[in-house]
Short mmCIF file of C-alpha atoms and ligand atoms in Angstrom, two decimals:
data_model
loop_
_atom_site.label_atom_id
_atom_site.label_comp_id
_atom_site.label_asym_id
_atom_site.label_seq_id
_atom_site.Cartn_x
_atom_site.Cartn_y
_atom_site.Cartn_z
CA UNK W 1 108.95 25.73 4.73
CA UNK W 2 108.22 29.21 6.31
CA UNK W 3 105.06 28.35 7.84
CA UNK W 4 104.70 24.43 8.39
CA UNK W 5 101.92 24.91 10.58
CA UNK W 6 99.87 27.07 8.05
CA UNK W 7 97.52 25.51 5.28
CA UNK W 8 95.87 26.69 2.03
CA UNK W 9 93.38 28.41 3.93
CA UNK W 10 95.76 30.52 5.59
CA UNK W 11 97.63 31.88 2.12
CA UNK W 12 94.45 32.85 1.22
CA UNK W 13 93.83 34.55 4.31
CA UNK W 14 97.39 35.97 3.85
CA UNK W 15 96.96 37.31 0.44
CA UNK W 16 93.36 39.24 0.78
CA UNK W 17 95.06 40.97 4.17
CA UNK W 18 98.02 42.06 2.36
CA UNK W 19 95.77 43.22 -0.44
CA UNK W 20 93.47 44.88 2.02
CA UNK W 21 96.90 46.65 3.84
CA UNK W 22 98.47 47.45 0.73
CA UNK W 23 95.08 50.15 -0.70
CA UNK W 24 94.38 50.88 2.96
CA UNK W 25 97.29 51.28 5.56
CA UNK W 26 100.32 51.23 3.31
CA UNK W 27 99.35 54.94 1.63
CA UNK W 28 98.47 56.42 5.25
CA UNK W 29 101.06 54.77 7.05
CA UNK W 30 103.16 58.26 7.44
CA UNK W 31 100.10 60.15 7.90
CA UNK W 32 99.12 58.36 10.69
CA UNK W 33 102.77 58.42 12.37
CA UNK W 34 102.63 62.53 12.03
CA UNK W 35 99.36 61.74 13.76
CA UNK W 36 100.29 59.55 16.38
CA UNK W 37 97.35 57.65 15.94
CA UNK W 38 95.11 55.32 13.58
CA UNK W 39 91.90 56.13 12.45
CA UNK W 40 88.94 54.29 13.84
CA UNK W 41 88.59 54.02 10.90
CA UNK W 42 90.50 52.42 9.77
CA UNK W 43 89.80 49.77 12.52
CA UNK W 44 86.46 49.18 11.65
CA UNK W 45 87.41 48.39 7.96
CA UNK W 46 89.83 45.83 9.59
CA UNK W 47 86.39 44.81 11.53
CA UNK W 48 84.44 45.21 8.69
CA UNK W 49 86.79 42.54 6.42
CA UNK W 50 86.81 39.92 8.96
CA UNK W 51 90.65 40.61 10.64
CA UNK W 52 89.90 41.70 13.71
CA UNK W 53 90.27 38.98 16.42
CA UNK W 54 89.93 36.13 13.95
CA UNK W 55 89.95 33.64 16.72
CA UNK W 56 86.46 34.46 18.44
CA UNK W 57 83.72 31.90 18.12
CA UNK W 58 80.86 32.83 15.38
CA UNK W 59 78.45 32.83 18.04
CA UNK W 60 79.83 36.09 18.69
CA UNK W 61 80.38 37.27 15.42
CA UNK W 62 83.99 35.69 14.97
CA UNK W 63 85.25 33.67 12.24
CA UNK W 64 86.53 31.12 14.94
CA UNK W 65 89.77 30.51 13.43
CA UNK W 66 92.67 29.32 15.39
CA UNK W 67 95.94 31.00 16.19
CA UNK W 68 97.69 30.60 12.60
CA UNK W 69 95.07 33.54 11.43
CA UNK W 70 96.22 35.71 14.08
CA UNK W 71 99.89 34.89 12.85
CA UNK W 72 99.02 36.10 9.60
CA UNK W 73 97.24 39.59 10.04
CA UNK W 74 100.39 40.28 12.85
CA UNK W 75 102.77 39.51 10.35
CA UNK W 76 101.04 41.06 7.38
CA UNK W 77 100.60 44.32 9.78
CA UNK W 78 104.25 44.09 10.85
CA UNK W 79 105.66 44.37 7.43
CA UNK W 80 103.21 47.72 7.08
CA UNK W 81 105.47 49.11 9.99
CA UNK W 82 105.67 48.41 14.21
CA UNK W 83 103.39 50.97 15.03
CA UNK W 84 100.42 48.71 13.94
CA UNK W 85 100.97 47.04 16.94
CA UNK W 86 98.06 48.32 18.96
CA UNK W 87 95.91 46.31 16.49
CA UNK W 88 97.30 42.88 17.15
CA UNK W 89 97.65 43.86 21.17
CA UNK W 90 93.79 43.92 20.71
CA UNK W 91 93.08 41.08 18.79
CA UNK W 92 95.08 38.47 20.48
CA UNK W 93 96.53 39.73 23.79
CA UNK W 94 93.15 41.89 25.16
CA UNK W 95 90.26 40.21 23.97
CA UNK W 96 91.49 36.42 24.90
CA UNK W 97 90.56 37.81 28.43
CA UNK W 98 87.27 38.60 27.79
CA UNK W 99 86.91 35.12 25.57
CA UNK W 100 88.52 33.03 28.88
CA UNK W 101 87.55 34.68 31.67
CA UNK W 102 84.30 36.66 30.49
CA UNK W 103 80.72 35.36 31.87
CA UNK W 104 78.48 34.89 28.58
CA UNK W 105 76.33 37.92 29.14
CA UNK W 106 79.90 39.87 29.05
CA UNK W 107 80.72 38.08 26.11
CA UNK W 108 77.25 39.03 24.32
CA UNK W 109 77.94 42.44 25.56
CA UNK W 110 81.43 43.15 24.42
CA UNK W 111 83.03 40.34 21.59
CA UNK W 112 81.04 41.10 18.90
CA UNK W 113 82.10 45.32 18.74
CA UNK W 114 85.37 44.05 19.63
CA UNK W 115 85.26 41.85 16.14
CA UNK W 116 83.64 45.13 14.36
CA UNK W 117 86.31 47.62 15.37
CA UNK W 118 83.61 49.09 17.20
CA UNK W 119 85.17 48.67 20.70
CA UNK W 120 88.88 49.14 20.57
CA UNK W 121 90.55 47.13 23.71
CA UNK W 122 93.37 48.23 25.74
CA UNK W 123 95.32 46.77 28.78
CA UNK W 124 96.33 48.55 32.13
CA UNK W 125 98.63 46.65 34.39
CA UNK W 126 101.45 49.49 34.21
CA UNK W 127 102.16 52.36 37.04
CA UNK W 128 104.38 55.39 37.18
CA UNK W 129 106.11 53.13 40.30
CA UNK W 130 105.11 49.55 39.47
CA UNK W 131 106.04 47.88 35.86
CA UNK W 132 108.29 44.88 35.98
CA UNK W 133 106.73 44.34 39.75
CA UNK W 134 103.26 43.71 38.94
CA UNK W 135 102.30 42.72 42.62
CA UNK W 136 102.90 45.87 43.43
CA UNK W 137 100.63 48.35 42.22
CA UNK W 138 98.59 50.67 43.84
CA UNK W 139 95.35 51.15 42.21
CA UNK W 140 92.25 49.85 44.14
CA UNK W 141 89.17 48.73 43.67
CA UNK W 142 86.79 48.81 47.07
CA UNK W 143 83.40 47.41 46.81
CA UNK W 144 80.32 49.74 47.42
CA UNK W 145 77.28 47.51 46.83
CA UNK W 146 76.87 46.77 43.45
CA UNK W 147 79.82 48.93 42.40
CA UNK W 148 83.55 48.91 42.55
CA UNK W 149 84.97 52.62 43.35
CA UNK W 150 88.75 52.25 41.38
CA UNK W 151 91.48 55.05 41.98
CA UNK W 152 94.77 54.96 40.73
CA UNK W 153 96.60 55.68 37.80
CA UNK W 154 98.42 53.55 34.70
CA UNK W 155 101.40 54.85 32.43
CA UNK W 156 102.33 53.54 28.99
CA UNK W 157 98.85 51.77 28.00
CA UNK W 158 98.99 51.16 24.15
CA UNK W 159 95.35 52.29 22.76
CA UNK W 160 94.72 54.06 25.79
CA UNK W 161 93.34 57.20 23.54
CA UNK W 162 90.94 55.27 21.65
CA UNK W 163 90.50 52.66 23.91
CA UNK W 164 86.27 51.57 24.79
CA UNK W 165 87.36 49.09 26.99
CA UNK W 166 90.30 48.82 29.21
CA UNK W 167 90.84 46.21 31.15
CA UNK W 168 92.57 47.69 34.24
CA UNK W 169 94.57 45.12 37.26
CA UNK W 170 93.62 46.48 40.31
CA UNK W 171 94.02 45.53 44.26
CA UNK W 172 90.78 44.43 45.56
CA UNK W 173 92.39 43.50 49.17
CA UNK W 174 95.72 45.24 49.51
CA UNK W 175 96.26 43.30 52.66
CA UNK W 176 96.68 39.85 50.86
CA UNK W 177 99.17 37.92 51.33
CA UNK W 178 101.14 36.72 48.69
CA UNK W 179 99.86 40.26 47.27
CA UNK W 180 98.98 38.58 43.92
CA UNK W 181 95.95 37.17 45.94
CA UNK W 182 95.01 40.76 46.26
CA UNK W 183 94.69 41.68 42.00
CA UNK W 184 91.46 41.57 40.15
CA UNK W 185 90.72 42.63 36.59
CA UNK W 186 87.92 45.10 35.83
CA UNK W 187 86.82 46.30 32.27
CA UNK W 188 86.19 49.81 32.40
CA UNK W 189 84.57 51.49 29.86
CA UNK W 190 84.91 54.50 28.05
CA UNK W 191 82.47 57.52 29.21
CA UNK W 192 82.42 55.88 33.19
CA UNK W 193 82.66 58.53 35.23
CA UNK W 194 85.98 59.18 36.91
CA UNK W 195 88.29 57.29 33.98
CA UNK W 196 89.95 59.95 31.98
CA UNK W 197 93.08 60.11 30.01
CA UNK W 198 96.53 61.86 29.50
CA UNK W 199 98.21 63.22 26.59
CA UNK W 200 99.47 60.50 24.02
CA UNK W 201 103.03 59.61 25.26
CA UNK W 202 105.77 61.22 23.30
CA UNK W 203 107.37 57.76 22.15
CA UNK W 204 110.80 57.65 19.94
CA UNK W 205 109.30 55.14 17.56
CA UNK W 206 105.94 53.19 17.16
CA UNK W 207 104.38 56.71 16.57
CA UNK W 208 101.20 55.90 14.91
CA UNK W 209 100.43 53.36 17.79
CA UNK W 210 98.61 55.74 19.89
CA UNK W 211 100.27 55.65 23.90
CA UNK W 212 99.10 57.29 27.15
CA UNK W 213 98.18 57.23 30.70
CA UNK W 214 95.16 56.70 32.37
CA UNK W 215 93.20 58.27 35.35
CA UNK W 216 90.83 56.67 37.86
CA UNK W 217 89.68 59.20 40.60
CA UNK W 218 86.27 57.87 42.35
CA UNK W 219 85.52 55.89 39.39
CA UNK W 220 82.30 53.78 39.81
CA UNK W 221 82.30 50.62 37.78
CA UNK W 222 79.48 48.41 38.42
CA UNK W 223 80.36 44.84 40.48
CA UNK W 224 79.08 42.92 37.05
CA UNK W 225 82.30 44.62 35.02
CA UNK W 226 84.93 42.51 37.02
CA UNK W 227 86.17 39.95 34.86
CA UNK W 228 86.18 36.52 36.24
CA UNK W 229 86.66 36.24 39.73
CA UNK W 230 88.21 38.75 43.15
CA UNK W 231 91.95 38.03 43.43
CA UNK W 232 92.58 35.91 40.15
CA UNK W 233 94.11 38.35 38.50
CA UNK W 234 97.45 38.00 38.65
CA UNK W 235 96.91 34.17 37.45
CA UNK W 236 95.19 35.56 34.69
CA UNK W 237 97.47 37.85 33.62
CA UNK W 238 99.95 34.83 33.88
CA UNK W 239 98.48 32.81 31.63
CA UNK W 240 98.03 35.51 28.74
CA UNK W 241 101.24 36.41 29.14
CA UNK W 242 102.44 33.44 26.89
CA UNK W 243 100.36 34.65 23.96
CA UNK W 244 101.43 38.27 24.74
CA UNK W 245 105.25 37.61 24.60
CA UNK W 246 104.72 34.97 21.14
CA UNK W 247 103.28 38.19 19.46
CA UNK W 248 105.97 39.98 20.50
CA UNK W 249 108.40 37.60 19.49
CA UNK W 250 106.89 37.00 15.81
CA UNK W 251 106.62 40.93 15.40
CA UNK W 252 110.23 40.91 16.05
CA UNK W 253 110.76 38.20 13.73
CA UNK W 254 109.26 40.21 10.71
CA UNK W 255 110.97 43.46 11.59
CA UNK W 256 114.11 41.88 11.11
CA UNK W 257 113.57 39.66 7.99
CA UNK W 258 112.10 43.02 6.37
CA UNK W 259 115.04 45.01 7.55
CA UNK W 260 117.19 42.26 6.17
CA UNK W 261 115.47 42.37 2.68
CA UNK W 262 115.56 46.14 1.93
CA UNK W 263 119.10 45.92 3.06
CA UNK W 264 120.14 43.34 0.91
CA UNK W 265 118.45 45.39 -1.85
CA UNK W 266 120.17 48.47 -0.98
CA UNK W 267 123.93 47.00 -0.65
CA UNK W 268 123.67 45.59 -4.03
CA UNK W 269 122.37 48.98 -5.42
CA UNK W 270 124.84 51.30 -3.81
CA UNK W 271 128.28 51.46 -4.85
CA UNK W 272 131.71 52.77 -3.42
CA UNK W 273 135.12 52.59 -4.72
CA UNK W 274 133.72 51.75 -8.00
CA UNK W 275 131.48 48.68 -6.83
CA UNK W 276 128.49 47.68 -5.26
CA UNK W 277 129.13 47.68 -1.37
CA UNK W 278 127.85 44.08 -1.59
CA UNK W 279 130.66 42.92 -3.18
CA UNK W 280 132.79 43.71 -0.17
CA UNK W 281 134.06 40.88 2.46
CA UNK W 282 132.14 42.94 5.47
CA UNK W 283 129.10 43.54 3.96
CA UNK W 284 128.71 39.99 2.32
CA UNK W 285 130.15 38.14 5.92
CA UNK W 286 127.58 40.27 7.93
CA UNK W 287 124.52 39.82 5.62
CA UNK W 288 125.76 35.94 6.25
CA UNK W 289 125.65 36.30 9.40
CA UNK W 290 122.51 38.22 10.08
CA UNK W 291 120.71 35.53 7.31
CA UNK W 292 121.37 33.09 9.60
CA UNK W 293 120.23 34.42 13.09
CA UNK W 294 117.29 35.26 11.28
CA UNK W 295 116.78 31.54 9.93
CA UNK W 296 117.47 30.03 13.56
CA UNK W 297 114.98 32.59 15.08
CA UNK W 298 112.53 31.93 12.73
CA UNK W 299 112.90 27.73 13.41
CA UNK W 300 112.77 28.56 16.96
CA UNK W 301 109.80 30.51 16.94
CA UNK W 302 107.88 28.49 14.66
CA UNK W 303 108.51 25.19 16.57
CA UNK W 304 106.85 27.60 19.59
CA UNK W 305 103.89 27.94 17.09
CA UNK W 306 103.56 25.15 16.99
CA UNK W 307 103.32 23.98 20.75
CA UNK W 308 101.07 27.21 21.30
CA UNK W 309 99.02 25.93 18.60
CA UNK W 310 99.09 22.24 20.20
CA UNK W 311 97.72 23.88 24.47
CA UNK W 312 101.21 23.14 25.52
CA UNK W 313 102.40 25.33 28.58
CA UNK W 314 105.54 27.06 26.68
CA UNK W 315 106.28 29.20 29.26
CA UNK W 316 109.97 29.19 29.87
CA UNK W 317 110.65 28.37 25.79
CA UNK W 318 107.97 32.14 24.55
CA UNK W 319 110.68 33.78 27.69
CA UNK W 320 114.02 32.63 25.98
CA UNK W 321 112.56 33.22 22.57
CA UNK W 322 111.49 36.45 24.03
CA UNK W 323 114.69 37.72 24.91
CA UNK W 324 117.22 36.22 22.47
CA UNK W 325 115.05 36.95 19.32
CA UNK W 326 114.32 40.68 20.25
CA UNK W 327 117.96 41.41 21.32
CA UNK W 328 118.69 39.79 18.07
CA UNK W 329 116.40 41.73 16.05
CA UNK W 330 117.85 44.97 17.62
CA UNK W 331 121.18 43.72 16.64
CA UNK W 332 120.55 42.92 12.97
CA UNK W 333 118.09 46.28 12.60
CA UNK W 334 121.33 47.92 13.75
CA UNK W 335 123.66 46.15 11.52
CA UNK W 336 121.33 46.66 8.44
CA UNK W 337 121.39 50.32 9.17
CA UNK W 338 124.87 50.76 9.59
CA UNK W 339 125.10 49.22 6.04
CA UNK W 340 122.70 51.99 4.80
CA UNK W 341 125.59 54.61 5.70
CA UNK W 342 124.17 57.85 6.30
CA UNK W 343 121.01 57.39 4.44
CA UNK W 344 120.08 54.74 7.24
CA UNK W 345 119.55 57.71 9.41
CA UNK W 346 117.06 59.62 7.30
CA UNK W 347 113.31 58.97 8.00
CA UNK W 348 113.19 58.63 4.00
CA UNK W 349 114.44 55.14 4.62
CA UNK W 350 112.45 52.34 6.14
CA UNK W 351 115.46 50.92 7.79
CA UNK W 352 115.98 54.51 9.78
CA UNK W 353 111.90 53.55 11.33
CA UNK W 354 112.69 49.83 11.94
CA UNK W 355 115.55 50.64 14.26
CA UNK W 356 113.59 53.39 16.37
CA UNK W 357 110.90 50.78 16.53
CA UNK W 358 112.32 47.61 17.46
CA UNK W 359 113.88 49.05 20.81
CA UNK W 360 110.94 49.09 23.14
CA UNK W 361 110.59 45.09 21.96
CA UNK W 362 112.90 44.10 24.77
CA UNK W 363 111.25 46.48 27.09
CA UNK W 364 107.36 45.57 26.91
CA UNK W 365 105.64 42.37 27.46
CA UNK W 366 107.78 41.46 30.44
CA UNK W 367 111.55 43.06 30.14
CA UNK W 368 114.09 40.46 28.38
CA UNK W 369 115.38 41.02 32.36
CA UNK W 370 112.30 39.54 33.73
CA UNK W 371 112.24 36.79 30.69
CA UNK W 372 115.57 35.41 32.42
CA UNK W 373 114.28 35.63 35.96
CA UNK W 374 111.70 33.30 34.70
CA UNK W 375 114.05 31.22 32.68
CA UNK W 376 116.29 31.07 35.98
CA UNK W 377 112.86 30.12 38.12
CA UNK W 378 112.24 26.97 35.81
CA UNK W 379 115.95 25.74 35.88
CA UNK W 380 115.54 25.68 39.24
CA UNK W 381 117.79 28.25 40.35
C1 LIG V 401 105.52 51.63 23.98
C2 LIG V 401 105.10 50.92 25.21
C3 LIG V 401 103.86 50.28 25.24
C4 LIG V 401 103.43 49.65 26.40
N1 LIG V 401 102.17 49.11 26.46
C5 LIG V 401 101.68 48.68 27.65
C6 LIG V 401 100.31 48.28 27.79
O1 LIG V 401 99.54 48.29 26.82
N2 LIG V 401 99.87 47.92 29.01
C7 LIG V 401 100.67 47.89 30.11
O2 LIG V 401 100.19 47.55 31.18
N3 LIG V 401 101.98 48.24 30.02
C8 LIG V 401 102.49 48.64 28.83
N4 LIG V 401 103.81 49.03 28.72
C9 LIG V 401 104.65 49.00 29.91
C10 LIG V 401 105.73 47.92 29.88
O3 LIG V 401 105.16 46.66 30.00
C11 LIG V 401 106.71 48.27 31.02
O4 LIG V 401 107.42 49.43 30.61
C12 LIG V 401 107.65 47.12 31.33
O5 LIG V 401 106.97 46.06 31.94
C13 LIG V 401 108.81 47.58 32.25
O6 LIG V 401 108.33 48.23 33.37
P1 LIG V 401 108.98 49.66 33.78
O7 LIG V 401 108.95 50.52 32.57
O8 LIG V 401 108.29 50.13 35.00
O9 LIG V 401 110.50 49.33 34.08
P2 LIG V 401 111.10 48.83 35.50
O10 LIG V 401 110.30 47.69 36.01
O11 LIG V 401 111.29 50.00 36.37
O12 LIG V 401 112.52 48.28 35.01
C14 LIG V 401 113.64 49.13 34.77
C15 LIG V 401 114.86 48.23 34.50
O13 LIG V 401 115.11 47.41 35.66
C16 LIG V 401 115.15 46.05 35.27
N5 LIG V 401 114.59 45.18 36.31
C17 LIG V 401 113.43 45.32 36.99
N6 LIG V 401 113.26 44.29 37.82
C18 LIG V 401 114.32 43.47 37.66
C19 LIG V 401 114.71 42.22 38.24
N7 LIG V 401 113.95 41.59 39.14
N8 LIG V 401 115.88 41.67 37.84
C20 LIG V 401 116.66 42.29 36.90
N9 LIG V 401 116.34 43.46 36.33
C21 LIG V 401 115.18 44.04 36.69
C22 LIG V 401 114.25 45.97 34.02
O14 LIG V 401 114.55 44.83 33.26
C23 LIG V 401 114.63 47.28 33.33
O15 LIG V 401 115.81 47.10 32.60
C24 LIG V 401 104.28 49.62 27.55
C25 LIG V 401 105.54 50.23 27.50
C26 LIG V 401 105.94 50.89 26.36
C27 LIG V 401 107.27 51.58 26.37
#
């Protein structure tokens, strides 16, 4: 079974989002790449049908579903294309801050527009000189009375265009020592004076997931914007990070079994030397073996589901299947395009997108480096 975690409920679920994608993303997808960005939209007709951050509580105008609805619109979005990444960033890696570490008038204030489409969420932990090193950034926040003045700048913040509320890591005491004691989370929001933006980010792939950098000069948030409390930041991040990197991982997942299906369908459709190319040794031992890396990442990452699902601590498990299942995605996404010939290298093809837009998987969310620094850390070593 594909799913074994997900019920009747969740097929349902699964078929009116496909549905939905099919009459409303699937026709613009290309436009919106040209554009670098997606409609708002089209995020508010996401809001609108209920598959935006299906896991909030109803009391803030959620459907309070649990994490298998969440797999569904990311892998229903994922087989639209990579680039609708943004939307499952802000369903299920930006707002589960606001849910867990959000005071209830924060909550009332922000969830429900976040369930809408209304308020589009982004993340800032990134620098221009701080990425994989989180404890070292450089953007502060100083108290002024009931305010927080933050200055600094972050690089490579998906949404950061469209964004209404960014949660932004910042050093409240850069003296701290371990200097994660010295990160707290603010949400700043759009129109506060002193946040600007860049350009959008001139990415290779992902193009209709809108990228930029952000700008804090002077910029006065007021005290009640921090989110949870001075110098728990880095722990918070910590513990999102597990959800963060199981997206990834399951994004990953489809982009490879849908660059494995058109491929199959294209090898036994083209033909050389008088046959289909599928009928030659290569082509049929490499589709074998790709198959099957896909089936064992697939086991693997549903049996991770599954413990997510369960409130296990998965921590060292999300960073293997972090690594191993995005350097094995960017391996098969190669292999399938290679198969394509030369037509794998026209943007006609869907293959020629998928392999632009699976490389920045083992980049973001914690490098695949990082993911075996951790892996190292809980061996022991
Ligand atoms: C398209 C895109 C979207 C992104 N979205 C967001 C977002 O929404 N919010 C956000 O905050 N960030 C975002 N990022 C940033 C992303 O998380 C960082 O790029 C990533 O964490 C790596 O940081 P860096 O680019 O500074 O690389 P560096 O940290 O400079 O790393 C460079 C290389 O050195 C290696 N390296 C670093 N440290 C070690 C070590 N200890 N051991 C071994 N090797 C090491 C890395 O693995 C990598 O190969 C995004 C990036 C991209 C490209």
């Amino acid at each position: 079974m594909r799913h074994p975690y997900l019920t009747e409920e969740h097929s349902i679920f699964r078929r009116s989002v496909r549905r939905f994608l099919e009459k409303e993303a699937v026709p613009y997808f290309d436009e919106w790449e040209q554009e670098r960005l997606i409609p708002k939209a089209f995020w508010l007709k996401m809001g609108e049908q209920g598959f935006l951050c299906p896991m909030v509580s109803e009391e803030y105008g959620g459907a309070g579903g649990d994490f298998g609805f969440s797999v569904v619109v990311n892998e229903e979005l994922e087989r639209v294309g990579s680039g609708m990444a943004g939307i499952g960033l802000h369903s299920d890696i930006v707002v589960p801050y606001l849910v867990s570490y959000g005071t209830v008038e924060q909550k009332c204030r922000w969830l429900p527009g976040c369930v809408s489409g209304e308020h589009i969420t982004a993340i800032a932990m990134t620098e221009p000189g701080a990425g994989s090193d989180l404890a070292s950034i450089c953007t502060t926040a100083t108290r002024h009375g009931d305010s927080y003045i933050i200055n600094g700048q972050k690089t490579f913040i998906t949404n950061g265009i469209q964004s209404d509320l960014v949660v932004v890591a910042c050093k409240t005491d850069p003296q701290a020592s371990p200097p994660q004691k010295a990160i707290s989370l603010f949400v700043v929001e759009a129109g506060m004076p002193g946040f600007t933006r860049g350009r959008k980010l001139n990415k290779i792939g992902q193009h209709s997931q809108d990228t930029a950098e952000l700008f804090f000069e002077d910029c006065r948030v007021p005290a009640d914007n921090i989110l949870g409390r001075e110098g728990e930041g880095f722990r918070y991040l910590m513990e999102k990070l597990q959800q963060e990197r199981l997206v990834v991982v399951l994004v990953a997942q489809v982009a490879m079994e849908e660059a494995l299906g058109v491929t199959i369908d294209y090898v036994k459709q083209r033909k050389a030397f008088g046959q289909p190319i599928s009928k030659f040794q290569n082509t049929r031992f490499k589709m074998a073996e790709m198959a099957t890396q896909v089936e064992i990442s697939r086991a693997f990452l549903n049996q991770l589901i599954v413990r997510h699902m369960a409130g296990e601590s998965i921590v060292a498990e999300v960073s293997m299947a972090k690594w191993w299942s995005t350097d094995t995605a960017k391996q098969v996404i190669a292999e399938c395009l290679q198969l394509h010939g030369g037509y794998g290298y026209m943007e006609d093809y869907e293959i020629a997108r998928r392999y632009r837009d699976i490389a920045v998987m083992s980049i973001y969310a914690g490098t695949n480096e990082i993911m075996k620094t951790i892996i190292a850390k809980n061996l022991g070593l």
